[in-house]
JSON list of C-alpha atoms in Angstrom, two decimals:
[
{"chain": "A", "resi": 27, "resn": "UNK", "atom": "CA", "xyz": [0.00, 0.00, 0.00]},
{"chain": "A", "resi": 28, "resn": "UNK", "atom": "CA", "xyz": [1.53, 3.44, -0.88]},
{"chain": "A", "resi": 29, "resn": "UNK", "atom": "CA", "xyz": [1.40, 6.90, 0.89]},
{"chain": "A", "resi": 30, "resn": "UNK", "atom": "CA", "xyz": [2.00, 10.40, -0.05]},
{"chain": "A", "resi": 31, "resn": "UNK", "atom": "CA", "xyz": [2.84, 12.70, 2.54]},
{"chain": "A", "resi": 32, "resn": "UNK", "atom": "CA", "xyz": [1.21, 16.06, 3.06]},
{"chain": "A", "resi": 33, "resn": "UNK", "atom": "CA", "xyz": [2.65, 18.75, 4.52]},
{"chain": "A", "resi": 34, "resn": "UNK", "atom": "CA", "xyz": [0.76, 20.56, 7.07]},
{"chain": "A", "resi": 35, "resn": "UNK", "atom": "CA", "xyz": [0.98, 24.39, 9.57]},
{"chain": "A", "resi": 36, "resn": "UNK", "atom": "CA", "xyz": [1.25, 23.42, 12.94]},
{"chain": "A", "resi": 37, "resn": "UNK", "atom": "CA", "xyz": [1.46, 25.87, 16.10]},
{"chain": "A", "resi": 38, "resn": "UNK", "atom": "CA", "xyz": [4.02, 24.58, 18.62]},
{"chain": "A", "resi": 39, "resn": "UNK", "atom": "CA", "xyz": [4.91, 25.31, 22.36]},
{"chain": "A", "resi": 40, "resn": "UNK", "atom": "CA", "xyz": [8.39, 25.08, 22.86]},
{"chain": "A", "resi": 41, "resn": "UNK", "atom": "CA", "xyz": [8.64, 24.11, 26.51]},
{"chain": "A", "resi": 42, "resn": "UNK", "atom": "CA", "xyz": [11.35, 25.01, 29.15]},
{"chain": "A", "resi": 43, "resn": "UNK", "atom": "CA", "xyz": [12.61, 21.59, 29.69]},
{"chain": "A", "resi": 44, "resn": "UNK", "atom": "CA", "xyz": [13.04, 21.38, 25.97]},
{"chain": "A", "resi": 45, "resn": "UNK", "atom": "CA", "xyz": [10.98, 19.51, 23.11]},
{"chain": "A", "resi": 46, "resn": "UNK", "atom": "CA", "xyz": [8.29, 20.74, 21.32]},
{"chain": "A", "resi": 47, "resn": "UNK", "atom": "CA", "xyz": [4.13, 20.36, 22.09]},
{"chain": "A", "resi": 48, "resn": "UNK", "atom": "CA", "xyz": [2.08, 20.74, 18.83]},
{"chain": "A", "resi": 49, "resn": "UNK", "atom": "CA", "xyz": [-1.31, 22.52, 19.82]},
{"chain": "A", "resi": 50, "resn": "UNK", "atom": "CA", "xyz": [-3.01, 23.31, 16.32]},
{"chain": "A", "resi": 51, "resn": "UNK", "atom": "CA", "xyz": [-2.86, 21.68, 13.36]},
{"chain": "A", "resi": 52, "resn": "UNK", "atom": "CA", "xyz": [-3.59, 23.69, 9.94]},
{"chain": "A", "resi": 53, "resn": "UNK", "atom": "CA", "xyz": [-4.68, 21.82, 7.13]},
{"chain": "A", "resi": 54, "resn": "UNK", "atom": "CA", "xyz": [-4.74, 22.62, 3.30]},
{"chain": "A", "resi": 55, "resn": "UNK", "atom": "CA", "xyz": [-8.04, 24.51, 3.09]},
{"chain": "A", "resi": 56, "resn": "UNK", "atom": "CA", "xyz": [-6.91, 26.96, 5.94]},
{"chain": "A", "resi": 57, "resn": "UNK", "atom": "CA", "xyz": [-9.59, 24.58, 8.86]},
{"chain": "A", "resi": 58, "resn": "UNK", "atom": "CA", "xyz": [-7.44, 24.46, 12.39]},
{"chain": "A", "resi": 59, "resn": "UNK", "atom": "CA", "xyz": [-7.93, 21.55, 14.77]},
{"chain": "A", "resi": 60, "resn": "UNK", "atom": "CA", "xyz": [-7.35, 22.05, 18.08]},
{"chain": "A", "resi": 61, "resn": "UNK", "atom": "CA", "xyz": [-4.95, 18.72, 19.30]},
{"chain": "A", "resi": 62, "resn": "UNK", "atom": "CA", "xyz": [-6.62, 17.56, 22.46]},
{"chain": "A", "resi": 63, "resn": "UNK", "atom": "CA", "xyz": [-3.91, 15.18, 23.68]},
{"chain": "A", "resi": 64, "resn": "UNK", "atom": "CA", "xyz": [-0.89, 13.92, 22.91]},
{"chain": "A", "resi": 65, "resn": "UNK", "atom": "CA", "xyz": [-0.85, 10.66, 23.64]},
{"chain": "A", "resi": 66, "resn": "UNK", "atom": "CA", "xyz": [2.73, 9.54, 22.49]},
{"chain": "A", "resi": 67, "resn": "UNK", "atom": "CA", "xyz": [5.83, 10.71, 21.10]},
{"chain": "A", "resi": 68, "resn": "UNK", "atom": "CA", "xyz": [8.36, 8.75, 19.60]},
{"chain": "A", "resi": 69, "resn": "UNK", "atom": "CA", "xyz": [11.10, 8.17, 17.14]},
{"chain": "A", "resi": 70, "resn": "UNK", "atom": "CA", "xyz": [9.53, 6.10, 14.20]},
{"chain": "A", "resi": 71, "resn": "UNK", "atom": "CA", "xyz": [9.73, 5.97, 10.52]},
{"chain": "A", "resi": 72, "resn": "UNK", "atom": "CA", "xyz": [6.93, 7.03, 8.35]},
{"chain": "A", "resi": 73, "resn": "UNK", "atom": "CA", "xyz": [5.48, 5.16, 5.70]},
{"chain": "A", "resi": 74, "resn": "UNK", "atom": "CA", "xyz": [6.51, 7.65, 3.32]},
{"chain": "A", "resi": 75, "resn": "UNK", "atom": "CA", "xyz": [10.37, 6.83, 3.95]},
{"chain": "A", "resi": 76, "resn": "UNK", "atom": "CA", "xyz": [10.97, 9.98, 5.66]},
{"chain": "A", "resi": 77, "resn": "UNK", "atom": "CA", "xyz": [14.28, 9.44, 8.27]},
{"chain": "A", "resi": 78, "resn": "UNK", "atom": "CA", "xyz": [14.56, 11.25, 11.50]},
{"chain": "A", "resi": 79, "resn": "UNK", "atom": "CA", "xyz": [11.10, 11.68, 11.92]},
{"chain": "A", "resi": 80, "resn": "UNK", "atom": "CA", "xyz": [9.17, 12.04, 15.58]},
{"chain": "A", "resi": 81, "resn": "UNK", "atom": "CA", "xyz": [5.62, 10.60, 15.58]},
{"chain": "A", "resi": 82, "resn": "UNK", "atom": "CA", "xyz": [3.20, 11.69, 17.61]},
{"chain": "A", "resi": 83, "resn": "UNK", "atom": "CA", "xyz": [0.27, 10.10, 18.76]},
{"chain": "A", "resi": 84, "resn": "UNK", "atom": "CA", "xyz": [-3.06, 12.68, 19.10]},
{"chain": "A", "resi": 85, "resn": "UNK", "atom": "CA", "xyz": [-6.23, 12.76, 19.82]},
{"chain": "A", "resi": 86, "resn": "UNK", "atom": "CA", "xyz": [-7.94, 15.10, 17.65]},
{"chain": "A", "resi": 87, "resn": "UNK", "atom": "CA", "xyz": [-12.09, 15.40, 18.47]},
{"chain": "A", "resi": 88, "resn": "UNK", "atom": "CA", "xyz": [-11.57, 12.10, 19.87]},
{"chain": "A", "resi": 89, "resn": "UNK", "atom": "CA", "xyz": [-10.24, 10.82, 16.92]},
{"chain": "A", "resi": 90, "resn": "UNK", "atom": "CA", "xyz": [-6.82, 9.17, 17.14]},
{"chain": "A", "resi": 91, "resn": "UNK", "atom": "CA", "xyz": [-4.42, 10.50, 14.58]},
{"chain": "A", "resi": 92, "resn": "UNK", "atom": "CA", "xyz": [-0.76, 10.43, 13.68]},
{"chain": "A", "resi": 93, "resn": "UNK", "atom": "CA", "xyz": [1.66, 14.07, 12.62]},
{"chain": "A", "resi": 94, "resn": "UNK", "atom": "CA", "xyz": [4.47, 13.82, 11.80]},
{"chain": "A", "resi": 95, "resn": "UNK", "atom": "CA", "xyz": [7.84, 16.24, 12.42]},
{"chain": "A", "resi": 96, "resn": "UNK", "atom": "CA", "xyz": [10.51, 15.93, 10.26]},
{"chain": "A", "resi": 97, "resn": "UNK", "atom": "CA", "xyz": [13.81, 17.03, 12.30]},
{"chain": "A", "resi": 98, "resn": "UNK", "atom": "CA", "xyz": [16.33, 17.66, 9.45]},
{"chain": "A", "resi": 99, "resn": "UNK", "atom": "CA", "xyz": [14.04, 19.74, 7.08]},
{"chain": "A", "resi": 100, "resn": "UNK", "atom": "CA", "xyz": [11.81, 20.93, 10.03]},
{"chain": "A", "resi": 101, "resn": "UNK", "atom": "CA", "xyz": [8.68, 20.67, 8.43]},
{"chain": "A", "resi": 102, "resn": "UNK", "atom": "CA", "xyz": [5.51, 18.60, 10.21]},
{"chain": "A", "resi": 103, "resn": "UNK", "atom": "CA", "xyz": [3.54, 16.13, 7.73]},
{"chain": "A", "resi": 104, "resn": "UNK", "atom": "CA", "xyz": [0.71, 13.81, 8.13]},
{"chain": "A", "resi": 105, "resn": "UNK", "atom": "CA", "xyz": [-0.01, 10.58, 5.65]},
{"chain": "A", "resi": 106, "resn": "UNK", "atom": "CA", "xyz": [-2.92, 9.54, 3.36]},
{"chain": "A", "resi": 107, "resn": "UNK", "atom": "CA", "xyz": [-3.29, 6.46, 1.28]},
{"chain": "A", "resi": 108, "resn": "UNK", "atom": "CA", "xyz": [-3.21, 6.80, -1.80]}
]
């Protein structure tokens, strides 16, 4: 099964301990969700065959989701099927 990956806007915290809390997610058509937990964080892969990536885990209107931030081009991303 292939994947594309789609970039996405996503407002941050940066927190004082270090690392990085996403809060809003901005899709293509300019809609916002509000992220309403993070429920993990962790160094994975993507589908797409992007390296270095950090996958979190969300709950987005109780729906469970997966962004993704790409450390070496700094850019966040989610994946669709295509």
């Amino acid at each position: 099964m292939a994947y594309e990956k789609i970039q996405i806007a996503m407002t941050v915290q940066f927190l004082k301990e270090g690392g990085i809390k996403p809060l809003l997610i901005g899709w293509l058509d300019g809609e916002e969700y509000p992220i309403d937990k993070i429920l993990a964080r962790e160094n994975k892969p993507s589908k797409t065959g992007v390296i270095l990536v950090e996958r979190f885990t969300v709950s987005i209107d109780g729906q469970i989701r997966y962004v993704y931030y790409d450390k070496e081009k700094e850019v966040w991303f989610v994946e669709r099927k295509v």
